[in-house]
Amino acid sequence: MRRQVKSLGFSYDWDRQVDTTDIRYYKWTQWIFLKLFNSWFDEDLQKARPIEDLPIPEGLLETQREQYIHDRRLAYEAFAPVNWCPELGTVLANEEVVGGVSERGGHPVIRKPMRQWMLRITQYADRLLKGLDSVDWPESIRKLQTDWIGRSVGASVDFQVDGHEDVVRIFTTRPDTLFGATYMVLAPEHPLVDAITTEVYRADVNRYRELAARKSDMDRTDLAKDKTGQFTGAYAVNPVNGVLIPIWISDYVLISYGTGAIMAVPAHDERDWEFAKKFELPIIPVVQPTVEAAHKTDLAAKLRAEAIKDVAGAVIAAVKRCEICFIGDGAAINSGSFNGLSTAEFKTKITDWLAERGLGKQAVCYKLRDWLFSRQRYWGEPFPIIHTADDKTVALSERDLPLGLPEVADYKPTGTGEPPLAKSTEWVNVTLPDGRKGKRETNTMPQWAGSCWYYLRYLDPHNESQAVAPEKENYWMPVDLYIGGAEHAVLHLMYSRFWHHLLYDLGYVSTPEPFRKLINQGMILGEDNQKMSKSRGNVINPDKVIADYGADSMRLYEMFMGPLEVAKPWSMQGVEGVHRFLNRLWRVVIDDNTGRLSDIVQPVPADEETQRLLHQTIRKVGEDIETFGFNTAISQMMIFVNHLSKLTTRPTNAVESLVLVLAPFAPHLCEELWRRLGHPDSLAYEPWPAFDPSRTRAKTVELAVQVLGKIKDRIVVAADADIAAIEAAALASEKVQAALAGKTVKKAIVVQGRLVNLVV
RNA sequence: GCCGGAGUGGCGGAACUGGCAGACGCGCGGGAUUCAAAAUCCCGAGGGGCUUAAGCCCCGUGUGGGUUCGACUCCCACCCCCGGCACCA
């Protein structure tokens, strides 16, 4: 890998190479983990603070106190469902589960809650969202992250369970449809399900919950078309009108979003509509569509096709008769004293109304989930955590880092779901300084952990006492340009930002955001326009290309292929093409027979055209490098080389300038030419050639003359000719006169340097 | 289904802020050089048609409309491809 990168001639500083699996590196990954563990997020200040600063309510028992702190640490333990395969005795990643069975062996996989480490990235949701405004990233990536965070504003509302102490809290973005809530749905995993289920339904409910547990996330969504569910026997009281509504469980409600429970308004929510239709639950319309919204419905499109006159009226009537589900805005109906309010007004009014009565309040929800940060694998950074015999979780102190991985006989899973490290008993069992016995955490950190902050380590890779020295961090950060594949658009780039924000809050880094500018490079496809893969046999080996054509041709071709950001197919003939260009340049400078500087390269002044092309080339290449338009920079240099090759005397200064601007693209060849042009030192020490804007302009320009937009002739005028002169010259053309055929010119549009358009 | 990006010769692609579409490269055709070939150099070329010819005409940037003196570029509707998300209440 390193050899290959070097062979391309990249100017990497190899002294700064880091290895995230090196204990000297992951010591600091563990250090950052301790920072997460020992911090909490102050929602008022919107920033992380040391856990010692956490205000703790008075009068808590010791265990309550610990729980209180635990619930606020940015790294915490929780039971989260994982893909557990009993047959293989191991936890599988999502992509290892296909259709509810393991990819290898086809054994059943269930979703089993297991103890996991989680990172409270959700606390940073707003910060991560806001930060996107300050970075120079492609719009598409910012959108992707915005959607991933998925902020939505609504209300949380409490529903009293009839005959119970318990209330079910729900989140809704449409509190204005409360009067249309005809039933409730809890996620099968919802903690209240057991308590509220009546005896008659208990067996059915349990059966349904088991069925749901067996489905993977994938299956749940795949089966979206066909809704399933089970009545619990319990009823809730609709807080706005006291109506009793049945409580169901169904896996179309996700435990991980909102509160894991919803109020169902089938008239105005498509999922609820489908469910209500299937289980024959009542539907009450509470929003009368605005005329505008009515026109946007599918039914409206259909009615228009049938040439119905009053489309909006028909749609409104259909909504009122519960014939269609309407999810847009409108005016409240069937909503008691709120009738007539617009959707927006109603939302505000009802939220206030609920808040006054202590039944609900405004709430914000995010799609973003806390980050499941542990893996049941051997390879990964060990957590600097000890679980004591008296059931406490203790973190190592920073001076006890690093905590290395033990040598083990094998890396295979244990079969019990315990991670492989659990087998290493002498590593696992420890005695704390105070004499207490404990066991080390045996989960390890995911691949993402080390890659979350490597850009910081590059700044100070050998520092043994700090992750990065502040003065170095301050000098280098932020990262000016991050070029990466779009596959990292959300995960890696979100996790990195999250860690960076934490380090910023704690004062270890000086910039709120790590990556100022971001570019997604496009994938290079095989010659068959398919993704390169061994199985397709379309893989291009750079070693081979470099051996056959040289590193400069390889580099130049990659840049000449097309825009950096788009996917494009490789072409061996294209490599051939740029290789020819480099050869031609060589022959422009070097006499092929003698191998020495060509006799026709002479220290003579360049003629006007050569001068102009040279200055245009210097300008274009400089500008294109700034905008990453390498393909057009190269094409301009090709134009100039083509021109030079036609000259019988080639001015040394033009040749030298060309070599200097091409050097970043084809460094090896250019260095060689530079030497042969008589310079003993590397061209790397030369300044970038300057261009004179006045020399980029020609004295005369050719303009197209159009009559009614069709080109009839081309005229040559002085570059600085004024509009009147250009118009006169255009009218003087015989071809133009012929095209005008005696008609009078109503208007002449003259665009200097471009064209003349005569309107008749 | 929703969101984002794109669609230009045989191919990769270029075109400033609405101003000569197809730069540059590949491939292709013709020629020069050569005993021959490779390499190299020169010329040609978007498609179609008219003309003995110089030349001329029509069509043309996914499709159909629109705005404009003028549209690859702006607006509306649609088609196709790529990427992402996918019961997020």
Coordinates of N, CA, C and O (backbone and C1' of nucleotides) in Angstrom, one line a residue, chain A residues 140 143-144 152 171-173 220-221 227 252-254 257 262 271 367 369 560-561 563 573 577 580 584 587 631-632 635 638-639 642 702 711-712 714 749 751 754-755 757 759, chain B residues 1 3-6 10-16 19-21 23-28 39-43 55-59 68-70 82-89:
Chain A
S140 N -25.6 18.2 -1.2 CA -26.2 16.9 -1.0 C -25.7 16.2 0.3 O -26.6 15.5 0.9
K143 N -27.5 17.8 3.2 CA -28.9 17.4 3.2 C -29.0 16.0 3.8 O -29.9 15.7 4.6
L144 N -28.1 15.1 3.4 CA -28.1 13.7 3.9 C -27.9 13.7 5.4 O -28.6 13.0 6.1
S152 N -37.7 16.9 14.1 CA -39.1 17.3 13.9 C -39.8 17.8 15.2 O -39.5 17.3 16.3
F171 N -45.6 10.9 21.1 CA -45.1 12.1 20.4 C -45.9 12.2 19.1 O -46.1 11.2 18.4
T172 N -46.3 13.4 18.7 CA -47.0 13.6 17.5 C -46.6 15.0 16.9 O -46.3 15.9 17.6
T173 N -46.5 15.0 15.5 CA -46.2 16.3 14.9 C -47.5 16.9 14.5 O -47.6 18.0 14.0
R220 N -39.0 -6.1 9.1 CA -40.1 -5.2 9.5 C -40.4 -4.2 8.4 O -41.6 -4.0 8.2
T221 N -39.4 -3.7 7.8 CA -39.8 -2.7 6.8 C -40.2 -3.3 5.5 O -41.1 -2.8 4.8
K227 N -49.8 -4.7 7.3 CA -49.7 -4.4 8.7 C -50.2 -5.5 9.6 O -51.2 -6.2 9.3
Y252 N -45.4 -1.7 13.5 CA -45.2 -0.5 12.7 C -44.8 0.7 13.5 O -44.4 1.7 13.0
V253 N -45.0 0.5 14.8 CA -44.5 1.6 15.8 C -43.1 1.1 16.3 O -43.0 0.0 16.8
L254 N -42.2 2.0 16.2 CA -40.8 1.7 16.5 C -40.5 2.1 17.9 O -40.7 3.2 18.3
Y257 N -38.0 5.3 18.3 CA -38.3 6.6 17.9 C -39.3 7.2 18.8 O -40.3 6.6 19.1
I262 N -47.8 5.7 19.9 CA -48.4 6.8 19.1 C -49.9 6.8 19.4 O -50.5 5.9 19.8
R271 N -50.3 5.3 7.5 CA -50.0 4.1 8.2 C -51.1 3.7 9.1 O -51.6 2.5 9.1
K367 N -34.6 11.7 14.4 CA -34.4 10.3 13.9 C -33.1 9.8 14.4 O -32.9 8.6 14.5
R369 N -30.2 8.3 16.3 CA -30.2 7.4 17.5 C -28.9 7.5 18.2 O -27.9 7.8 17.6
F560 N -7.5 13.7 -16.0 CA -8.0 14.2 -17.3 C -9.4 13.5 -17.6 O -10.2 14.1 -18.4
M561 N -9.7 12.4 -17.0 CA -10.9 11.6 -17.2 C -12.2 12.4 -17.2 O -13.1 12.1 -17.9
P563 N -14.6 15.4 -14.4 CA -14.7 16.1 -13.1 C -14.4 15.1 -11.9 O -14.9 14.0 -11.9
Q573 N -7.2 3.1 -23.4 CA -6.9 4.0 -24.5 C -6.8 5.4 -24.1 O -6.0 6.2 -24.7
G577 N -3.7 8.0 -24.5 CA -3.8 9.4 -25.0 C -2.9 10.3 -24.2 O -2.2 11.1 -24.8
R580 N 0.7 9.8 -24.8 CA 1.2 10.4 -26.1 C 1.4 11.9 -25.9 O 2.4 12.4 -26.4
R584 N 4.9 13.8 -26.5 CA 4.9 15.0 -27.5 C 5.6 16.2 -26.8 O 6.5 16.8 -27.4
R587 N 9.3 15.6 -26.8 CA 9.9 15.9 -28.1 C 9.9 17.4 -28.4 O 10.7 17.8 -29.3
N631 N -9.3 18.4 -15.3 CA -9.4 18.0 -16.7 C -9.3 19.1 -17.7 O -8.7 19.0 -18.7
T632 N -9.9 20.3 -17.3 CA -9.8 21.4 -18.3 C -8.4 22.0 -18.2 O -8.0 22.6 -19.2
S635 N -6.4 20.0 -20.5 CA -6.7 20.2 -21.9 C -6.1 21.5 -22.5 O -5.7 21.6 -23.6
M638 N -2.6 20.8 -23.2 CA -2.5 20.1 -24.5 C -2.5 21.0 -25.7 O -1.7 20.9 -26.6
I639 N -3.4 22.0 -25.6 CA -3.5 23.0 -26.6 C -2.2 23.7 -26.8 O -1.7 23.9 -27.9
N642 N 0.5 21.5 -28.4 CA 0.2 21.3 -29.8 C 0.7 22.5 -30.6 O 1.3 22.4 -31.7
E702 N -12.9 37.3 -33.7 CA -13.9 36.9 -34.7 C -15.2 36.8 -34.0 O -15.4 36.3 -32.9
I711 N -26.7 31.9 -37.8 CA -25.4 32.5 -38.2 C -25.3 32.6 -39.7 O -25.6 31.6 -40.4
K712 N -25.0 33.8 -40.2 CA -24.8 34.0 -41.6 C -23.4 34.3 -42.0 O -23.0 34.0 -43.2
R714 N -19.1 35.4 -40.4 CA -18.2 35.7 -39.3 C -17.4 36.9 -39.7 O -16.9 36.9 -40.8
I749 N -28.4 43.4 -31.9 CA -27.9 43.1 -30.5 C -26.4 42.8 -30.7 O -26.1 41.9 -31.4
V751 N -23.0 41.8 -28.8 CA -22.4 41.3 -27.5 C -20.9 41.3 -27.8 O -20.4 40.5 -28.6
R754 N -18.4 38.4 -28.7 CA -19.2 37.2 -28.9 C -19.9 37.2 -30.3 O -19.5 36.5 -31.2
L755 N -20.9 38.0 -30.4 CA -21.7 37.9 -31.6 C -22.5 39.2 -31.9 O -22.6 40.0 -31.0
N757 N -26.5 39.9 -33.3 CA -27.7 39.3 -33.8 C -28.6 40.4 -34.4 O -28.9 41.4 -33.7
V759 N -32.1 41.6 -35.8 CA -33.5 41.3 -35.8 C -34.2 42.1 -36.9 O -34.1 43.3 -36.9
Chain B
rG1 P -43.2 4.7 -7.1 O5' -43.3 5.8 -5.9 C5' -44.5 6.2 -5.4 C4' -44.4 6.6 -4.0 C3' -43.4 7.7 -3.7 O3' -44.0 8.9 -3.8 C1' -42.9 5.8 -2.3
rC3 P -39.9 14.5 -2.9 O5' -38.4 14.5 -2.4 C5' -38.1 15.1 -1.2 C4' -36.6 14.8 -0.9 C3' -35.6 15.2 -1.9 O3' -35.3 16.6 -1.9 C1' -35.1 13.0 -1.2
rG4 P -34.9 17.3 -3.3 O5' -33.5 16.8 -3.6 C5' -32.4 17.2 -2.8 C4' -31.1 16.4 -3.2 C3' -30.7 16.6 -4.6 O3' -30.0 17.8 -4.8 C1' -30.6 14.3 -4.0
rG5 P -30.0 18.4 -6.3 O5' -29.1 17.4 -7.2 C5' -27.7 17.4 -6.9 C4' -27.0 16.3 -7.8 C3' -27.2 16.5 -9.3 O3' -26.4 17.4 -9.9 C1' -27.6 14.2 -8.6
rA6 P -26.8 18.2 -11.2 O5' -26.8 17.0 -12.3 C5' -25.6 16.6 -12.9 C4' -25.8 15.2 -13.6 C3' -26.4 15.3 -15.0 O3' -25.5 15.6 -16.0 C1' -27.4 13.5 -13.7
rG10 P -23.6 9.3 -32.4 O5' -22.5 8.3 -32.2 C5' -22.8 6.9 -32.2 C4' -21.6 6.1 -31.6 C3' -21.0 6.6 -30.3 O3' -21.8 6.3 -29.2 C1' -19.3 6.1 -31.8
rC11 P -21.8 7.3 -27.9 O5' -20.4 7.0 -27.2 C5' -20.2 5.9 -26.5 C4' -18.8 5.9 -25.8 C3' -18.6 7.1 -24.9 O3' -19.1 6.9 -23.6 C1' -16.8 6.9 -26.4
rG12 P -19.6 8.1 -22.7 O5' -18.2 8.7 -22.2 C5' -17.4 7.9 -21.3 C4' -16.2 8.7 -20.9 C3' -16.5 10.1 -20.4 O3' -16.9 10.0 -19.0 C1' -14.7 10.2 -21.9
rG13 P -17.8 11.2 -18.5 O5' -16.8 12.4 -18.5 C5' -17.3 13.7 -18.7 C4' -16.2 14.5 -19.4 C3' -16.6 16.0 -19.6 O3' -16.1 16.8 -18.6 C1' -16.0 14.9 -21.7
rA14 P -16.8 18.1 -18.2 O5' -16.5 19.1 -19.4 C5' -15.2 19.6 -19.5 C4' -15.1 20.6 -20.6 C3' -16.0 21.8 -20.5 O3' -15.5 22.7 -19.6 C1' -15.9 21.0 -22.7
rA15 P -16.5 23.6 -18.7 O5' -17.3 24.4 -19.8 C5' -16.6 25.6 -20.4 C4' -17.5 26.2 -21.4 C3' -18.9 26.6 -21.0 O3' -18.9 27.8 -20.3 C1' -19.1 25.4 -23.0
rC16 P -20.1 27.9 -19.1 O5' -19.6 29.3 -18.3 C5' -18.5 29.2 -17.4 C4' -18.1 30.6 -17.2 C3' -19.1 31.6 -16.8 O3' -19.2 31.7 -15.4 C1' -17.9 32.5 -18.6
rG19 P -24.3 32.9 -22.0 O5' -24.1 33.0 -23.5 C5' -24.7 32.1 -24.4 C4' -24.4 32.5 -25.8 C3' -23.0 33.0 -26.1 O3' -22.7 32.6 -27.4 C1' -24.5 34.7 -26.5
rC20 P -22.1 31.2 -27.8 O5' -22.0 31.5 -29.4 C5' -23.2 31.6 -30.1 C4' -22.9 30.9 -31.5 C3' -22.3 29.5 -31.4 O3' -22.8 28.8 -32.6 C1' -20.7 30.9 -32.4
rA21 P -24.1 28.0 -32.4 O5' -23.7 26.9 -31.4 C5' -22.8 25.9 -31.7 C4' -22.2 25.3 -30.5 C3' -21.2 24.2 -30.7 O3' -19.9 24.8 -30.9 C1' -22.8 23.5 -29.1
rA23 P -14.7 19.8 -30.7 O5' -13.4 20.7 -30.1 C5' -13.4 22.1 -30.3 C4' -12.7 22.7 -29.1 C3' -11.4 22.0 -28.6 O3' -10.3 22.3 -29.3 C1' -12.8 22.6 -26.8
rC24 P -9.4 21.3 -30.0 O5' -8.9 20.4 -28.7 C5' -8.0 20.9 -27.8 C4' -7.8 19.9 -26.7 C3' -7.7 18.5 -27.0 O3' -6.3 18.2 -27.4 C1' -9.3 18.6 -25.4
rG25 P -6.0 17.1 -28.5 O5' -6.5 15.8 -27.8 C5' -5.7 15.2 -26.7 C4' -6.4 14.1 -26.1 C3' -6.7 12.9 -27.0 O3' -5.6 12.1 -27.2 C1' -8.6 13.4 -25.6
rC26 P -5.6 11.3 -28.6 O5' -6.7 10.1 -28.3 C5' -6.5 9.2 -27.3 C4' -7.7 8.3 -27.1 C3' -8.1 7.5 -28.4 O3' -7.3 6.3 -28.5 C1' -10.0 8.5 -27.4
rG27 P -6.8 5.9 -29.9 O5' -8.2 5.4 -30.6 C5' -8.8 4.2 -30.2 C4' -10.2 4.2 -30.9 C3' -10.2 4.3 -32.4 O3' -10.0 3.0 -33.0 C1' -11.8 5.8 -31.5
rC28 P -9.3 2.9 -34.3 O5' -10.3 3.6 -35.3 C5' -11.6 3.0 -35.6 C4' -12.4 3.9 -36.5 C3' -11.7 4.3 -37.8 O3' -11.8 3.3 -38.7 C1' -12.6 6.3 -36.8
rA39 P 1.4 2.6 -33.2 O5' 2.6 3.6 -33.0 C5' 3.4 3.6 -31.8 C4' 4.6 4.5 -31.9 C3' 4.3 5.9 -32.4 O3' 3.9 6.8 -31.3 C1' 6.0 5.0 -33.7
rU40 P 2.8 7.9 -31.6 O5' 3.5 8.9 -32.6 C5' 4.7 9.6 -32.2 C4' 5.3 10.3 -33.4 C3' 4.4 11.3 -34.1 O3' 4.3 12.5 -33.5 C1' 5.5 9.9 -35.7
rC41 P 2.9 13.3 -33.5 O5' 3.0 14.0 -35.0 C5' 4.0 14.9 -35.3 C4' 3.9 15.1 -36.8 C3' 2.6 15.5 -37.3 O3' 2.3 16.9 -37.1 C1' 3.4 13.8 -38.7
rC42 P 0.9 17.5 -36.9 O5' 0.3 17.5 -38.4 C5' 0.9 18.3 -39.4 C4' 0.2 18.0 -40.7 C3' -1.3 18.1 -40.7 O3' -1.8 19.4 -40.8 C1' -0.6 16.2 -41.8
rC43 P -3.2 19.8 -40.1 O5' -4.2 19.1 -41.1 C5' -4.4 19.6 -42.4 C4' -5.3 18.7 -43.2 C3' -6.7 18.5 -42.6 O3' -7.5 19.6 -42.8 C1' -5.8 16.4 -43.3
rG55 P -16.1 26.4 -49.5 O5' -17.7 26.6 -49.8 C5' -18.3 27.9 -49.6 C4' -19.6 27.9 -50.4 C3' -20.8 27.7 -49.6 O3' -21.2 29.0 -49.0 C1' -20.9 26.3 -51.5
rC56 P -22.0 28.9 -47.6 O5' -23.4 28.4 -48.0 C5' -24.3 29.2 -48.8 C4' -25.5 28.4 -49.2 C3' -26.3 27.9 -48.0 O3' -27.2 28.9 -47.4 C1' -26.0 26.1 -49.6
rC57 P -27.6 28.8 -45.9 O5' -28.7 27.7 -45.9 C5' -29.9 27.9 -46.6 C4' -30.7 26.6 -46.6 C3' -31.0 26.0 -45.2 O3' -32.1 26.7 -44.6 C1' -30.2 24.3 -46.6
rC58 P -32.2 26.8 -43.0 O5' -32.7 25.3 -42.6 C5' -33.9 24.8 -43.0 C4' -34.1 23.4 -42.7 C3' -33.8 23.0 -41.3 O3' -35.0 23.2 -40.5 C1' -32.6 21.5 -42.7
rC59 P -34.8 23.6 -38.9 O5' -34.3 22.2 -38.3 C5' -35.2 21.1 -38.3 C4' -34.5 19.8 -37.8 C3' -33.8 19.9 -36.4 O3' -34.7 19.8 -35.4 C1' -32.3 18.9 -38.0
rU68 P -41.6 36.5 -24.3 O5' -40.0 36.6 -24.6 C5' -39.2 37.3 -23.7 C4' -37.7 37.1 -24.1 C3' -37.4 37.4 -25.5 O3' -37.3 38.8 -25.8 C1' -36.4 35.4 -24.8
rC69 P -37.8 39.4 -27.2 O5' -36.8 38.8 -28.3 C5' -37.1 39.0 -29.7 C4' -35.9 38.6 -30.5 C3' -35.3 37.3 -30.1 O3' -35.9 36.2 -30.7 C1' -33.6 38.9 -30.3
rG70 P -36.2 34.9 -29.9 O5' -34.7 34.4 -29.6 C5' -34.0 33.8 -30.6 C4' -32.6 33.5 -30.2 C3' -32.5 32.6 -29.0 O3' -32.6 31.2 -29.4 C1' -31.1 34.4 -28.6
rC82 P -29.4 2.3 -12.7 O5' -28.5 3.3 -11.9 C5' -27.1 3.4 -12.1 C4' -26.5 4.6 -11.4 C3' -26.7 4.5 -9.9 O3' -25.8 3.6 -9.2 C1' -27.2 6.7 -10.6
rG83 P -26.3 2.9 -7.9 O5' -26.3 4.0 -6.8 C5' -25.1 4.6 -6.4 C4' -25.3 5.8 -5.5 C3' -26.2 5.5 -4.2 O3' -25.4 4.9 -3.2 C1' -26.9 7.5 -5.3
rG84 P -26.2 3.9 -2.2 O5' -27.0 4.8 -1.3 C5' -26.4 5.7 -0.4 C4' -27.3 6.7 0.1 C3' -28.5 6.2 1.0 O3' -28.0 5.9 2.3 C1' -29.3 7.8 -0.5
rC85 P -28.7 4.6 3.1 O5' -30.1 5.2 3.4 C5' -30.3 6.3 4.3 C4' -31.7 6.8 4.3 C3' -32.8 5.8 4.7 O3' -32.8 5.5 6.1 C1' -33.5 7.0 2.8
rA86 P -33.0 4.0 6.6 O5' -34.5 3.6 6.1 C5' -35.5 4.4 6.6 C4' -36.7 4.4 5.7 C3' -37.6 3.1 5.8 O3' -38.4 3.3 6.9 C1' -37.3 3.8 3.5
rC87 P -39.1 2.1 7.6 O5' -40.0 3.1 8.4 C5' -40.5 4.2 7.8 C4' -42.0 4.2 7.9 C3' -42.5 4.6 9.3 O3' -43.5 5.6 9.3 C1' -43.6 2.6 8.6
rC88 P -43.0 7.1 8.9 O5' -42.1 7.5 10.1 C5' -42.6 7.7 11.4 C4' -41.6 8.5 12.2 C3' -41.0 9.7 11.4 O3' -40.9 10.8 12.2 C1' -39.3 8.3 12.1
rA89 P -41.7 12.1 11.7 O5' -43.2 11.8 12.1 C5' -43.7 12.0 13.4 C4' -45.1 11.4 13.5 C3' -45.7 11.5 14.9 O3' -46.3 12.7 15.0 C1' -45.8 9.3 14.1

